[in-house]
Amino acid sequence: MKIVSHRESSRFVTVAREWICDEFCFVASAYRFVDADAEKLTSGQDW
């Protein structure tokens, strides 16, 4: 088992957060919310 440093863990969380935000925007655009703000869509999440 590999031990992950805090810095590496932070990087994973950042990449995951960006990916999730992109997915939220994709779903919003599929429902024709083309002006949806990614920050507002994900603001309720506790990262």
Coordinates of N, CA and C in Angstrom, one line a residue:
M1 N 0.8 -1.2 0.0 CA 0.0 0.0 0.0 C 0.9 1.2 0.0
K2 N 0.6 2.2 -0.9 CA 1.4 3.4 -1.0 C 0.8 4.5 -0.1
I3 N 1.7 5.1 0.7 CA 1.2 6.2 1.5 C 1.2 7.5 0.7
V4 N 0.1 8.2 0.7 CA 0.0 9.4 -0.1 C 0.2 10.6 0.8
S5 N 1.1 11.5 0.3 CA 1.4 12.7 1.1 C 0.2 13.7 1.1
H6 N 0.2 14.6 2.0 CA -0.9 15.6 2.0 C -0.9 16.4 0.7
R7 N 0.3 16.8 0.2 CA 0.3 17.5 -1.1 C -0.3 16.7 -2.2
E8 N 0.0 15.5 -2.3 CA -0.6 14.6 -3.4 C -2.1 14.5 -3.1
S9 N -2.5 14.3 -1.9 CA -3.9 14.2 -1.6 C -4.7 15.5 -2.0
S10 N -4.1 16.6 -1.7 CA -4.7 17.9 -2.1 C -4.9 18.0 -3.6
R11 N -3.9 17.5 -4.3 CA -3.9 17.6 -5.8 C -5.1 16.7 -6.3
F12 N -5.2 15.5 -5.7 CA -6.3 14.6 -6.1 C -7.7 15.3 -5.8
V13 N -7.8 15.9 -4.7 CA -9.1 16.6 -4.3 C -9.4 17.7 -5.3
T14 N -8.4 18.5 -5.6 CA -8.5 19.6 -6.6 C -9.0 19.1 -7.9
V15 N -8.3 18.0 -8.4 CA -8.7 17.5 -9.7 C -10.1 16.9 -9.7
A16 N -10.4 16.2 -8.6 CA -11.8 15.7 -8.5 C -12.8 16.8 -8.4
R17 N -12.6 17.8 -7.7 CA -13.5 18.9 -7.6 C -13.7 19.6 -8.9
E18 N -12.7 19.8 -9.7 CA -12.8 20.4 -11.0 C -13.6 19.5 -11.9
W19 N -13.3 18.2 -11.9 CA -14.1 17.2 -12.7 C -15.5 17.2 -12.4
I20 N -15.9 17.2 -11.1 CA -17.2 17.2 -10.6 C -17.9 18.5 -11.1
C21 N -17.3 19.6 -11.0 CA -17.8 20.9 -11.4 C -18.1 20.9 -12.9
D22 N -17.2 20.3 -13.7 CA -17.4 20.1 -15.1 C -18.7 19.3 -15.4
E23 N -18.8 18.2 -14.6 CA -20.0 17.3 -14.8 C -21.3 18.1 -14.4
F24 N -21.3 18.9 -13.4 CA -22.5 19.7 -13.0 C -22.8 20.6 -14.2
C25 N -21.8 21.3 -14.7 CA -22.1 22.2 -15.8 C -22.6 21.4 -17.1
F26 N -22.1 20.2 -17.3 CA -22.5 19.5 -18.4 C -24.0 19.1 -18.3
V27 N -24.4 18.7 -17.1 CA -25.8 18.3 -16.8 C -26.7 19.6 -16.9
A28 N -26.2 20.7 -16.4 CA -27.0 21.9 -16.4 C -27.2 22.3 -17.9
S29 N -26.2 22.2 -18.7 CA -26.3 22.6 -20.1 C -27.2 21.6 -20.9
A30 N -27.2 20.4 -20.5 CA -28.1 19.4 -21.1 C -29.6 19.7 -20.8
Y31 N -29.8 20.4 -19.7 CA -31.2 20.8 -19.4 C -31.4 22.3 -19.8
R32 N -30.6 22.8 -20.6 CA -30.7 24.1 -21.2 C -30.4 25.3 -20.2
F33 N -29.7 25.0 -19.2 CA -29.2 26.1 -18.3 C -27.8 26.5 -18.7
V34 N -27.7 27.1 -19.9 CA -26.4 27.4 -20.4 C -25.7 28.5 -19.7
D35 N -26.4 29.3 -18.9 CA -25.7 30.3 -18.2 C -25.5 29.9 -16.7
A36 N -25.6 28.7 -16.4 CA -25.4 28.2 -15.0 C -24.0 28.5 -14.6
D37 N -23.9 28.9 -13.3 CA -22.6 29.3 -12.7 C -22.1 28.1 -11.9
A38 N -20.9 27.5 -12.3 CA -20.4 26.3 -11.6 C -20.2 26.6 -10.1
E39 N -19.8 27.8 -9.8 CA -19.6 28.1 -8.3 C -20.9 28.0 -7.6
K40 N -22.0 28.5 -8.2 CA -23.3 28.4 -7.5 C -23.8 26.9 -7.5
L41 N -23.5 26.2 -8.6 CA -24.0 24.8 -8.6 C -23.4 23.9 -7.6
T42 N -22.1 24.2 -7.2 CA -21.4 23.4 -6.3 C -21.1 24.0 -4.9
S43 N -21.7 25.2 -4.7 CA -21.4 25.9 -3.5 C -21.9 25.2 -2.2
G44 N -22.9 24.4 -2.3 CA -23.4 23.6 -1.2 C -22.5 22.4 -0.8
Q45 N -21.5 22.1 -1.6 CA -20.7 20.9 -1.4 C -19.6 21.3 -0.3
D46 N -19.4 20.3 0.6 CA -18.3 20.5 1.6 C -17.1 19.7 1.1
W47 N -16.2 20.4 0.4 CA -15.0 19.8 -0.2 C -14.0 19.5 0.9

